[in-house]
mmCIF file of C-alpha atoms and ligand atoms in Angstrom:
data_model
loop_
_atom_site.group_PDB
_atom_site.id
_atom_site.type_symbol
_atom_site.label_atom_id
_atom_site.label_comp_id
_atom_site.label_asym_id
_atom_site.label_seq_id
_atom_site.Cartn_x
_atom_site.Cartn_y
_atom_site.Cartn_z
ATOM 1 C CA MET A 1 87.573 52.604 68.996
ATOM 2 C CA THR A 2 87.796 51.243 65.458
ATOM 3 C CA ILE A 3 84.437 51.386 63.682
ATOM 4 C CA THR A 4 83.869 48.573 61.329
ATOM 5 C CA LEU A 5 82.100 49.614 58.189
ATOM 6 C CA HIS A 6 80.656 47.373 55.258
ATOM 7 C CA ASP A 7 81.122 48.616 51.850
ATOM 8 C CA GLY A 8 78.118 47.319 49.904
ATOM 9 C CA ALA A 9 76.233 50.278 48.441
ATOM 10 C CA ARG A 10 77.014 50.902 44.701
ATOM 11 C CA ASP A 11 77.890 54.360 45.331
ATOM 12 C CA GLY A 12 80.662 53.495 47.675
ATOM 13 C CA THR A 13 79.211 54.748 50.727
ATOM 14 C CA PRO A 14 79.213 52.462 53.767
ATOM 15 C CA ASP A 15 75.944 50.137 54.072
ATOM 16 C CA GLY A 16 75.533 50.375 57.841
ATOM 17 C CA LEU A 17 77.077 48.976 60.987
ATOM 18 C CA HIS A 18 76.752 45.233 61.722
ATOM 19 C CA ASP A 19 75.940 44.081 65.027
ATOM 20 C CA GLY A 20 77.327 40.949 66.955
ATOM 21 C CA PHE A 21 74.614 38.947 65.516
ATOM 22 C CA GLY A 22 75.209 39.836 61.976
ATOM 23 C CA ARG A 23 72.263 42.176 61.619
ATOM 24 C CA ARG A 24 72.990 45.247 59.484
ATOM 25 C CA ILE A 25 71.772 48.370 61.544
ATOM 26 C CA ASP A 26 70.993 51.349 59.516
ATOM 27 C CA TYR A 27 67.729 52.599 60.838
ATOM 28 C CA LEU A 28 67.476 55.484 63.458
ATOM 29 C CA ARG A 29 64.446 56.186 65.484
ATOM 30 C CA ILE A 30 64.441 59.296 67.331
ATOM 31 C CA SER A 31 62.344 60.472 70.029
ATOM 32 C CA LEU A 32 61.850 63.994 70.045
ATOM 33 C CA THR A 33 59.988 64.315 73.186
ATOM 34 C CA ASP A 34 58.521 62.250 75.980
ATOM 35 C CA ARG A 35 55.634 64.437 76.499
ATOM 36 C CA CYS A 36 52.186 63.680 74.820
ATOM 37 C CA ASN A 37 48.988 65.359 74.378
ATOM 38 C CA LEU A 38 47.130 62.049 74.949
ATOM 39 C CA ARG A 39 47.307 59.454 77.421
ATOM 40 C CA CYS A 40 46.658 56.050 75.825
ATOM 41 C CA ARG A 41 46.111 53.362 78.489
ATOM 42 C CA TYR A 42 48.743 51.289 77.599
ATOM 43 C CA CYS A 43 51.320 53.886 77.307
ATOM 44 C CA MET A 44 50.908 56.625 79.482
ATOM 45 C CA PRO A 45 49.360 57.183 83.195
ATOM 46 C CA THR A 46 47.250 60.255 83.865
ATOM 47 C CA HIS A 47 48.839 61.259 86.953
ATOM 48 C CA GLY A 48 52.221 60.801 88.669
ATOM 49 C CA LEU A 49 54.526 61.599 85.441
ATOM 50 C CA ALA A 50 57.666 63.367 85.664
ATOM 51 C CA PHE A 51 58.979 64.643 82.004
ATOM 52 C CA ALA A 52 62.385 65.318 81.189
ATOM 53 C CA PRO A 53 63.174 68.783 81.742
ATOM 54 C CA ASP A 54 63.631 71.153 78.481
ATOM 55 C CA ASP A 55 67.441 71.178 79.087
ATOM 56 C CA ALA A 56 67.858 67.425 79.220
ATOM 57 C CA LEU A 57 66.314 67.075 75.640
ATOM 58 C CA LEU A 58 68.738 67.098 73.066
ATOM 59 C CA SER A 59 68.245 70.448 70.988
ATOM 60 C CA ALA A 60 67.766 70.372 67.189
ATOM 61 C CA ALA A 61 71.711 71.091 66.497
ATOM 62 C CA GLU A 62 72.636 67.808 69.002
ATOM 63 C CA ILE A 63 69.984 65.864 66.882
ATOM 64 C CA GLU A 64 71.213 66.779 63.767
ATOM 65 C CA THR A 65 74.860 66.044 64.911
ATOM 66 C CA VAL A 66 73.672 62.228 65.903
ATOM 67 C CA VAL A 67 72.076 62.047 62.534
ATOM 68 C CA ARG A 68 75.098 63.067 60.668
ATOM 69 C CA ALA A 69 76.949 60.770 62.734
ATOM 70 C CA ALA A 70 74.691 58.164 61.801
ATOM 71 C CA ALA A 71 74.652 58.688 58.104
ATOM 72 C CA SER A 72 78.651 58.741 58.230
ATOM 73 C CA VAL A 73 78.246 54.901 58.870
ATOM 74 C CA GLY A 74 75.673 54.266 56.668
ATOM 75 C CA PHE A 75 72.402 54.926 58.342
ATOM 76 C CA ARG A 76 69.887 55.585 55.542
ATOM 77 C CA LYS A 77 66.438 55.867 57.283
ATOM 78 C CA VAL A 78 65.451 58.299 60.255
ATOM 79 C CA ARG A 79 62.035 58.052 61.845
ATOM 80 C CA LEU A 80 61.048 60.573 64.349
ATOM 81 C CA THR A 81 58.502 59.902 67.348
ATOM 82 C CA GLY A 82 57.793 60.387 70.968
ATOM 83 C CA GLY A 83 55.825 60.732 73.087
ATOM 84 C CA GLU A 84 54.326 63.242 70.598
ATOM 85 C CA PRO A 85 56.679 64.492 68.151
ATOM 86 C CA THR A 86 54.794 67.197 66.675
ATOM 87 C CA LEU A 87 54.778 68.973 70.090
ATOM 88 C CA ARG A 88 58.331 70.037 69.779
ATOM 89 C CA ARG A 89 57.986 73.624 68.745
ATOM 90 C CA ASP A 90 61.338 72.957 66.488
ATOM 91 C CA VAL A 91 59.832 70.261 65.032
ATOM 92 C CA VAL A 92 59.649 71.496 61.329
ATOM 93 C CA ASP A 93 63.132 72.932 61.955
ATOM 94 C CA ILE A 94 64.443 69.160 63.079
ATOM 95 C CA VAL A 95 62.780 67.586 59.885
ATOM 96 C CA GLY A 96 64.572 70.154 57.885
ATOM 97 C CA ARG A 97 67.992 69.593 59.454
ATOM 98 C CA ILE A 98 67.629 65.706 59.156
ATOM 99 C CA ALA A 99 66.389 65.966 55.571
ATOM 100 C CA ALA A 100 69.497 67.917 54.387
ATOM 101 C CA VAL A 101 72.224 65.525 55.772
ATOM 102 C CA PRO A 102 73.966 63.774 53.053
ATOM 103 C CA GLY A 103 73.070 60.065 52.956
ATOM 104 C CA ILE A 104 69.626 60.312 54.595
ATOM 105 C CA ARG A 105 67.142 59.045 52.126
ATOM 106 C CA ASP A 106 63.722 58.746 54.080
ATOM 107 C CA VAL A 107 62.816 60.779 56.975
ATOM 108 C CA SER A 108 59.365 59.736 58.626
ATOM 109 C CA MET A 109 57.292 60.267 61.656
ATOM 110 C CA THR A 110 55.189 58.302 63.935
ATOM 111 C CA THR A 111 52.343 60.635 65.446
ATOM 112 C CA ASN A 112 48.756 60.613 66.774
ATOM 113 C CA GLY A 113 47.996 63.295 64.039
ATOM 114 C CA ILE A 114 46.245 65.854 66.042
ATOM 115 C CA ARG A 115 48.769 68.590 65.210
ATOM 116 C CA LEU A 116 49.150 67.434 61.441
ATOM 117 C CA VAL A 117 46.094 69.518 60.496
ATOM 118 C CA ALA A 118 48.610 72.592 61.361
ATOM 119 C CA LEU A 119 51.795 71.155 60.467
ATOM 120 C CA ALA A 120 51.563 68.494 57.681
ATOM 121 C CA GLY A 121 51.955 71.215 54.729
ATOM 122 C CA GLU A 122 55.374 72.516 56.727
ATOM 123 C CA LEU A 123 56.521 69.058 57.511
ATOM 124 C CA LYS A 124 56.256 68.070 53.911
ATOM 125 C CA ALA A 125 57.863 71.225 52.591
ATOM 126 C CA ALA A 126 60.673 70.661 55.205
ATOM 127 C CA GLY A 127 61.392 67.381 53.738
ATOM 128 C CA LEU A 128 59.162 64.588 55.754
ATOM 129 C CA THR A 129 58.545 61.805 53.527
ATOM 130 C CA ARG A 130 55.540 60.053 55.243
ATOM 131 C CA VAL A 131 53.790 59.473 58.524
ATOM 132 C CA ASN A 132 52.233 56.684 60.483
ATOM 133 C CA ILE A 133 48.941 57.903 62.268
ATOM 134 C CA HIS A 134 47.970 56.144 65.347
ATOM 135 C CA VAL A 135 44.421 55.677 65.432
ATOM 136 C CA ASP A 136 42.628 52.634 67.841
ATOM 137 C CA SER A 137 38.853 53.048 66.790
ATOM 138 C CA VAL A 138 36.488 54.414 64.242
ATOM 139 C CA ASP A 139 34.014 55.192 67.156
ATOM 140 C CA PRO A 140 34.654 58.160 68.808
ATOM 141 C CA SER A 141 33.548 56.769 72.703
ATOM 142 C CA ARG A 142 35.619 53.781 72.279
ATOM 143 C CA LEU A 143 38.836 55.956 71.023
ATOM 144 C CA ALA A 144 38.185 58.192 73.978
ATOM 145 C CA ASP A 145 38.072 55.312 76.368
ATOM 146 C CA LEU A 146 41.314 53.939 75.081
ATOM 147 C CA MET A 147 43.377 56.781 73.812
ATOM 148 C CA ARG A 148 41.817 58.706 76.810
ATOM 149 C CA TRP A 149 42.114 62.308 75.736
ATOM 150 C CA GLY A 150 41.806 61.523 71.877
ATOM 151 C CA LYS A 151 39.010 63.212 70.221
ATOM 152 C CA ALA A 152 38.036 60.972 67.098
ATOM 153 C CA ASP A 153 37.443 64.282 64.686
ATOM 154 C CA ASP A 154 40.819 65.688 65.288
ATOM 155 C CA LEU A 155 42.764 62.067 64.761
ATOM 156 C CA TRP A 156 40.799 61.791 61.501
ATOM 157 C CA ALA A 157 41.315 65.410 60.337
ATOM 158 C CA GLY A 158 45.157 64.613 60.899
ATOM 159 C CA VAL A 159 45.046 61.606 58.579
ATOM 160 C CA ALA A 160 43.285 63.903 55.999
ATOM 161 C CA ALA A 161 45.547 66.753 56.309
ATOM 162 C CA ALA A 162 48.642 64.235 55.865
ATOM 163 C CA GLU A 163 47.063 62.843 52.766
ATOM 164 C CA ALA A 164 46.159 66.098 51.375
ATOM 165 C CA ALA A 165 49.877 67.295 52.005
ATOM 166 C CA GLY A 166 51.352 64.043 50.094
ATOM 167 C CA LEU A 167 52.979 62.434 53.293
ATOM 168 C CA LEU A 168 52.319 59.012 51.594
ATOM 169 C CA PRO A 169 51.620 56.079 51.995
ATOM 170 C CA ILE A 170 49.436 56.585 54.782
ATOM 171 C CA LYS A 171 49.893 53.943 57.243
ATOM 172 C CA LEU A 172 47.509 53.855 60.456
ATOM 173 C CA ASN A 173 48.729 52.254 63.509
ATOM 174 C CA CYS A 174 46.231 50.376 65.712
ATOM 175 C CA VAL A 175 46.457 49.033 69.098
ATOM 176 C CA VAL A 176 43.780 46.395 70.032
ATOM 177 C CA ALA A 177 43.250 46.017 73.687
ATOM 178 C CA ARG A 178 40.725 43.186 74.949
ATOM 179 C CA GLY A 179 37.564 44.574 76.202
ATOM 180 C CA TYR A 180 38.089 47.776 74.815
ATOM 181 C CA ASN A 181 38.151 48.157 71.160
ATOM 182 C CA GLU A 182 37.691 44.518 69.577
ATOM 183 C CA ALA A 183 34.648 46.002 67.646
ATOM 184 C CA ASP A 184 36.874 47.999 65.647
ATOM 185 C CA ILE A 185 38.974 45.209 64.211
ATOM 186 C CA VAL A 186 36.830 44.696 61.190
ATOM 187 C CA PRO A 187 35.574 48.534 60.530
ATOM 188 C CA LEU A 188 39.704 49.366 60.756
ATOM 189 C CA ALA A 189 40.780 46.662 58.511
ATOM 190 C CA ARG A 190 37.740 47.417 56.025
ATOM 191 C CA LEU A 191 39.117 51.004 55.816
ATOM 192 C CA THR A 192 41.653 49.309 53.546
ATOM 193 C CA ILE A 193 38.787 48.515 50.852
ATOM 194 C CA GLU A 194 38.589 52.027 49.791
ATOM 195 C CA HIS A 195 41.625 53.754 50.640
ATOM 196 C CA ASP A 196 44.947 53.179 49.774
ATOM 197 C CA TRP A 197 46.297 52.888 53.360
ATOM 198 C CA THR A 198 48.137 50.306 55.470
ATOM 199 C CA VAL A 199 46.357 49.549 58.509
ATOM 200 C CA ARG A 200 48.517 47.856 60.952
ATOM 201 C CA PHE A 201 47.660 45.861 64.061
ATOM 202 C CA ILE A 202 50.216 46.336 66.771
ATOM 203 C CA GLU A 203 50.403 43.607 69.614
ATOM 204 C CA LEU A 204 50.423 45.064 73.118
ATOM 205 C CA MET A 205 53.698 44.837 74.799
ATOM 206 C CA PRO A 206 54.303 45.693 78.426
ATOM 207 C CA LEU A 207 56.842 48.518 78.995
ATOM 208 C CA GLY A 208 57.644 50.047 82.326
ATOM 209 C CA SER A 209 56.743 48.971 85.618
ATOM 210 C CA GLY A 210 53.289 50.512 86.194
ATOM 211 C CA ALA A 211 49.834 49.793 85.521
ATOM 212 C CA GLU A 212 50.472 50.413 81.766
ATOM 213 C CA ALA A 213 52.442 47.242 81.597
ATOM 214 C CA GLN A 214 50.249 45.319 83.551
ATOM 215 C CA PHE A 215 47.132 46.542 80.952
ATOM 216 C CA SER A 216 49.066 45.443 78.149
ATOM 217 C CA ILE A 217 49.538 41.993 79.730
ATOM 218 C CA ASP A 218 46.067 41.797 80.780
ATOM 219 C CA ARG A 219 44.234 43.191 77.455
ATOM 220 C CA TYR A 220 46.781 41.640 75.019
ATOM 221 C CA VAL A 221 45.001 40.271 71.872
ATOM 222 C CA SER A 222 47.313 37.955 69.293
ATOM 223 C CA ASN A 223 47.353 39.193 65.950
ATOM 224 C CA ALA A 224 46.594 35.605 65.194
ATOM 225 C CA ASP A 225 43.253 36.315 66.705
ATOM 226 C CA ILE A 226 42.785 39.707 65.205
ATOM 227 C CA ALA A 227 43.362 37.788 61.592
ATOM 228 C CA VAL A 228 40.779 35.174 62.181
ATOM 229 C CA ARG A 229 38.129 38.069 62.969
ATOM 230 C CA ILE A 230 39.089 40.260 59.868
ATOM 231 C CA GLU A 231 38.789 36.829 57.408
ATOM 232 C CA ALA A 232 35.541 35.680 58.804
ATOM 233 C CA ALA A 233 33.960 39.161 58.054
ATOM 234 C CA LEU A 234 35.852 40.697 55.040
ATOM 235 C CA GLY A 235 37.313 37.500 53.079
ATOM 236 C CA PRO A 236 40.874 35.874 52.704
ATOM 237 C CA LEU A 237 44.124 38.045 53.684
ATOM 238 C CA THR A 238 46.399 37.308 50.742
ATOM 239 C CA PRO A 239 49.851 37.902 51.770
ATOM 240 C CA LEU A 240 52.113 40.504 49.869
ATOM 241 C CA ALA A 241 55.899 40.095 49.399
ATOM 242 C CA ASN A 242 57.336 42.877 51.502
ATOM 243 C CA ALA A 243 59.363 45.457 49.525
ATOM 244 C CA ASP A 244 61.692 45.986 52.610
ATOM 245 C CA ALA A 245 63.014 42.927 54.257
ATOM 246 C CA SER A 246 63.112 44.749 57.560
ATOM 247 C CA ASP A 247 59.357 45.818 57.693
ATOM 248 C CA GLU A 248 58.303 44.477 60.925
ATOM 249 C CA ALA A 249 54.941 44.434 59.495
ATOM 250 C CA ARG A 250 53.465 41.320 57.713
ATOM 251 C CA ASN A 251 51.243 42.756 54.938
ATOM 252 C CA PHE A 252 48.424 41.144 53.132
ATOM 253 C CA THR A 253 45.542 42.471 51.075
ATOM 254 C CA LEU A 254 41.445 42.001 51.562
ATOM 255 C CA PRO A 255 39.225 40.857 48.286
ATOM 256 C CA GLY A 256 38.893 44.167 46.353
ATOM 257 C CA ALA A 257 40.864 46.250 48.540
ATOM 258 C CA CYS A 258 43.415 49.160 47.333
ATOM 259 C CA GLY A 259 45.199 49.136 50.659
ATOM 260 C CA ARG A 260 46.722 46.846 52.813
ATOM 261 C CA VAL A 261 46.374 45.325 56.500
ATOM 262 C CA GLY A 262 49.657 44.766 58.113
ATOM 263 C CA PHE A 263 50.066 42.731 61.505
ATOM 264 C CA ILE A 264 53.074 43.905 63.748
ATOM 265 C CA SER A 265 53.434 40.777 66.282
ATOM 266 C CA PRO A 266 56.616 41.262 68.400
ATOM 267 C CA VAL A 267 54.718 39.120 71.153
ATOM 268 C CA SER A 268 53.553 36.291 69.149
ATOM 269 C CA GLU A 269 55.801 36.306 66.304
ATOM 270 C CA PRO A 270 59.146 38.126 67.290
ATOM 271 C CA TYR A 271 60.703 39.537 64.503
ATOM 272 C CA CYS A 272 64.298 40.200 66.217
ATOM 273 C CA GLY A 273 66.399 38.245 63.647
ATOM 274 C CA ASN A 274 65.683 41.184 61.259
ATOM 275 C CA CYS A 275 66.006 44.033 63.576
ATOM 276 C CA ASN A 276 67.713 46.927 61.798
ATOM 277 C CA ARG A 277 67.097 49.711 64.128
ATOM 278 C CA MET A 278 68.944 51.921 66.990
ATOM 279 C CA ARG A 279 66.706 54.204 68.931
ATOM 280 C CA LEU A 280 67.722 57.572 70.357
ATOM 281 C CA THR A 281 65.539 58.631 73.599
ATOM 282 C CA ALA A 282 64.660 62.510 73.684
ATOM 283 C CA ASP A 283 67.233 62.791 76.615
ATOM 284 C CA GLY A 284 69.903 61.412 74.556
ATOM 285 C CA LYS A 285 70.474 57.625 75.396
ATOM 286 C CA PHE A 286 70.970 54.909 72.733
ATOM 287 C CA HIS A 287 68.406 52.655 73.620
ATOM 288 C CA LEU A 288 69.393 49.353 72.408
ATOM 289 C CA CYS A 289 66.228 47.303 72.053
ATOM 290 C CA LEU A 290 62.690 48.359 72.822
ATOM 291 C CA LEU A 291 62.298 45.640 75.108
ATOM 292 C CA HIS A 292 65.420 45.868 77.185
ATOM 293 C CA ASP A 293 66.650 48.355 79.736
ATOM 294 C CA ASP A 294 70.149 48.521 78.085
ATOM 295 C CA GLU A 295 71.327 52.241 77.272
ATOM 296 C CA ILE A 296 74.256 54.062 76.004
ATOM 297 C CA ASP A 297 74.614 57.804 76.910
ATOM 298 C CA VAL A 298 75.557 60.154 73.956
ATOM 299 C CA ARG A 299 74.522 63.577 75.306
ATOM 300 C CA ALA A 300 77.347 63.856 77.478
ATOM 301 C CA VAL A 301 79.627 63.312 74.350
ATOM 302 C CA LEU A 302 77.530 65.927 72.561
ATOM 303 C CA ARG A 303 77.824 68.426 75.106
ATOM 304 C CA GLU A 304 81.345 67.659 76.043
ATOM 305 C CA VAL A 305 82.337 68.410 72.390
ATOM 306 C CA GLY A 306 79.782 71.116 71.551
ATOM 307 C CA THR A 307 77.609 71.126 68.546
ATOM 308 C CA GLY A 308 75.468 74.183 68.892
ATOM 309 C CA ASP A 309 77.041 77.042 66.930
ATOM 310 C CA GLY A 310 77.805 75.402 63.679
ATOM 311 C CA ALA A 311 81.655 75.575 63.841
ATOM 312 C CA VAL A 312 82.811 73.403 61.375
ATOM 313 C CA GLY A 313 85.763 71.963 63.358
ATOM 314 C CA GLU A 314 83.624 71.312 66.300
ATOM 315 C CA VAL A 315 80.623 69.369 64.335
ATOM 316 C CA GLY A 316 83.354 67.514 62.499
ATOM 317 C CA ASP A 317 85.050 66.381 65.987
ATOM 318 C CA ALA A 318 81.210 65.694 67.472
ATOM 319 C CA VAL A 319 80.154 63.464 64.467
ATOM 320 C CA GLU A 320 83.578 61.340 64.720
ATOM 321 C CA ARG A 321 82.926 61.026 68.633
ATOM 322 C CA VAL A 322 79.006 60.289 68.242
ATOM 323 C CA ALA A 323 79.540 57.800 65.576
ATOM 324 C CA ALA A 324 82.096 55.742 67.755
ATOM 325 C CA VAL A 325 79.500 55.818 70.765
ATOM 326 C CA LEU A 326 76.850 54.670 67.959
ATOM 327 C CA ALA A 327 79.213 51.793 66.913
ATOM 328 C CA ARG A 328 79.497 50.532 70.558
ATOM 329 C CA ALA A 329 75.703 50.816 70.896
ATOM 330 C CA VAL A 330 75.371 48.599 67.775
ATOM 331 C CA ALA A 331 77.948 46.219 68.942
ATOM 332 C CA MET A 332 76.103 45.803 72.258
ATOM 333 C CA LYS A 333 72.448 45.342 70.822
ATOM 334 C CA PRO A 334 70.825 42.225 72.658
ATOM 335 C CA ILE A 335 69.943 39.208 70.510
ATOM 336 C CA GLY A 336 66.428 39.919 70.929
ATOM 337 C CA HIS A 337 63.709 40.467 73.331
ATOM 338 C CA ALA A 338 62.784 38.081 76.127
ATOM 339 C CA LEU A 339 59.214 38.556 76.815
ATOM 340 C CA ALA A 340 58.474 35.206 76.964
ATOM 341 C CA ALA A 341 60.864 34.705 79.944
ATOM 342 C CA GLY A 342 59.198 37.511 81.738
ATOM 343 C CA VAL A 343 61.576 39.856 80.848
ATOM 344 C CA HIS A 344 60.526 43.543 79.687
ATOM 345 C CA THR A 345 61.678 47.312 79.591
ATOM 346 C CA GLU A 346 61.357 48.523 83.248
ATOM 347 C CA GLY A 347 63.140 51.764 83.296
ATOM 348 C CA ARG A 348 60.750 53.315 80.571
ATOM 349 C CA ARG A 349 57.255 53.313 79.680
ATOM 350 C CA MET A 350 56.678 53.407 75.926
ATOM 351 C CA HIS A 351 55.989 57.464 75.843
ATOM 352 C CA ALA A 352 59.840 57.751 77.050
ATOM 353 C CA ILE A 353 61.280 55.451 74.211
ATOM 354 C CA GLY A 354 58.881 55.824 71.015
ATOM 355 C CA GLY A 355 57.967 52.551 69.831
HETATM 356 N N1 SAM B 1 52.662 59.633 69.929
HETATM 357 C C1 SAM B 1 52.884 58.826 68.739
HETATM 358 C C2 SAM B 1 51.820 58.020 68.513
HETATM 359 O O1 SAM B 1 51.225 57.502 69.192
HETATM 360 O O2 SAM B 1 51.687 57.401 67.084
HETATM 361 C C3 SAM B 1 54.288 58.237 68.709
HETATM 362 C C4 SAM B 1 54.572 57.640 69.891
HETATM 363 S S1 SAM B 1 53.689 56.113 70.241
HETATM 364 C C5 SAM B 1 54.583 55.763 71.624
HETATM 365 C C6 SAM B 1 54.456 55.136 68.804
HETATM 366 C C7 SAM B 1 53.315 53.929 68.901
HETATM 367 O O3 SAM B 1 53.789 52.971 69.816
HETATM 368 C C8 SAM B 1 51.718 54.165 68.329
HETATM 369 O O4 SAM B 1 52.019 53.559 67.199
HETATM 370 C C9 SAM B 1 51.331 53.196 69.336
HETATM 371 O O5 SAM B 1 50.330 52.711 69.079
HETATM 372 C C10 SAM B 1 52.330 52.324 69.838
HETATM 373 N N2 SAM B 1 52.548 51.970 71.301
HETATM 374 C C11 SAM B 1 52.231 52.453 72.438
HETATM 375 N N3 SAM B 1 52.140 51.833 73.511
HETATM 376 C C12 SAM B 1 52.205 50.560 73.127
HETATM 377 C C13 SAM B 1 52.276 49.460 73.531
HETATM 378 N N4 SAM B 1 52.316 49.290 75.314
HETATM 379 N N5 SAM B 1 52.411 48.065 72.949
HETATM 380 C C14 SAM B 1 52.247 48.155 71.611
HETATM 381 N N6 SAM B 1 52.397 49.317 70.918
HETATM 382 C C15 SAM B 1 52.371 50.709 71.770
HETATM 383 FE FE1 SF4 B 2 50.784 59.619 73.454
HETATM 384 FE FE2 SF4 B 2 51.491 57.917 71.304
HETATM 385 FE FE3 SF4 B 2 51.667 57.201 73.951
HETATM 386 FE FE4 SF4 B 2 49.176 57.368 73.194
HETATM 387 S S1 SF4 B 2 50.825 55.847 72.351
HETATM 388 S S2 SF4 B 2 49.932 58.187 74.802
HETATM 389 S S3 SF4 B 2 49.622 59.170 71.342
HETATM 390 S S4 SF4 B 2 52.758 58.483 73.040
#
């Protein structure tokens, strides 16, 4: 297949693949595992889970090959997610391999932060630039109710470790569920007054076909509702210009605050028109849109060509073959989600895609 690249960057490198709707796709989100040390109610059940076996997961070398392929067609940003990405024993090696790929300018991670106490320094040294840490509550019992196995002290220790290691800027991802943590909306937003953090409220989305999807529908709170509560308690939210047009968050600042409050509103204000991402699942599928089931397998190609032994010829072949699969995946990205029509991802829960 012929890959259509668009020259645009000043250094002459390709500036990314364009999908069928003219969107430039240059951001790869890689799930490292579908396993997690927590069981947030809207994401994972506590029983009946079947995780991908170890040999189904892409190896560090295979992930590096996918990133080399992505960089060769103009991808510049990579985010690691999960499941919980820090559960991968080779997570530091993976970060180092990705950070060393020519063309990749930003390697970030979305994590629940628990393992950052042990890993933040090593991750930073390996080339991780920043982290988004998932904390839904300032209250230990509400946090444990919603994030189930989560212990507040562990999560906040992770935030402190990330800050100390220089994984900046710190962004906190907060999911609000009606009847669980609405009392946290104002205290979470208030954190931005004293801390140079971005506290981002993410609207609940239904994924999978189990109780988590129903929970996400039943407990949904719109970001407009959240903003009203914040303004009533803390004053007006002043909009900030987004430095990055494809930032899915709309960012604001509160009076006297050094940080920012962000709203990610995929349900009430879809931002599909600005989508610039491709997702890679831990078991080696390009997942074309978070809220659709469409996928294209890349693992079979990786394993057919072979990438593990570092032989230059083989890796070169693999990069080219994977770039062709990626181009096909980009070309097939759907125009956007169809939550309003009742369509959502059924085949995978959130922990098996990565958000
Ligand atoms: N375990 C890591 C974490 O929690 O940050 C990374 C994976 S998690 C799936 C990525 C993000 O998805 C988290 O910030 C979490 O808040 C968000 N998330 C999980 N389930 C969600 C849902 N049903 N709707 C909206 N956001 C969700
Ligand atoms: Fe784990 Fe993240 Fe899902 Fe919570 S949201 S269960 S921390 S993968």
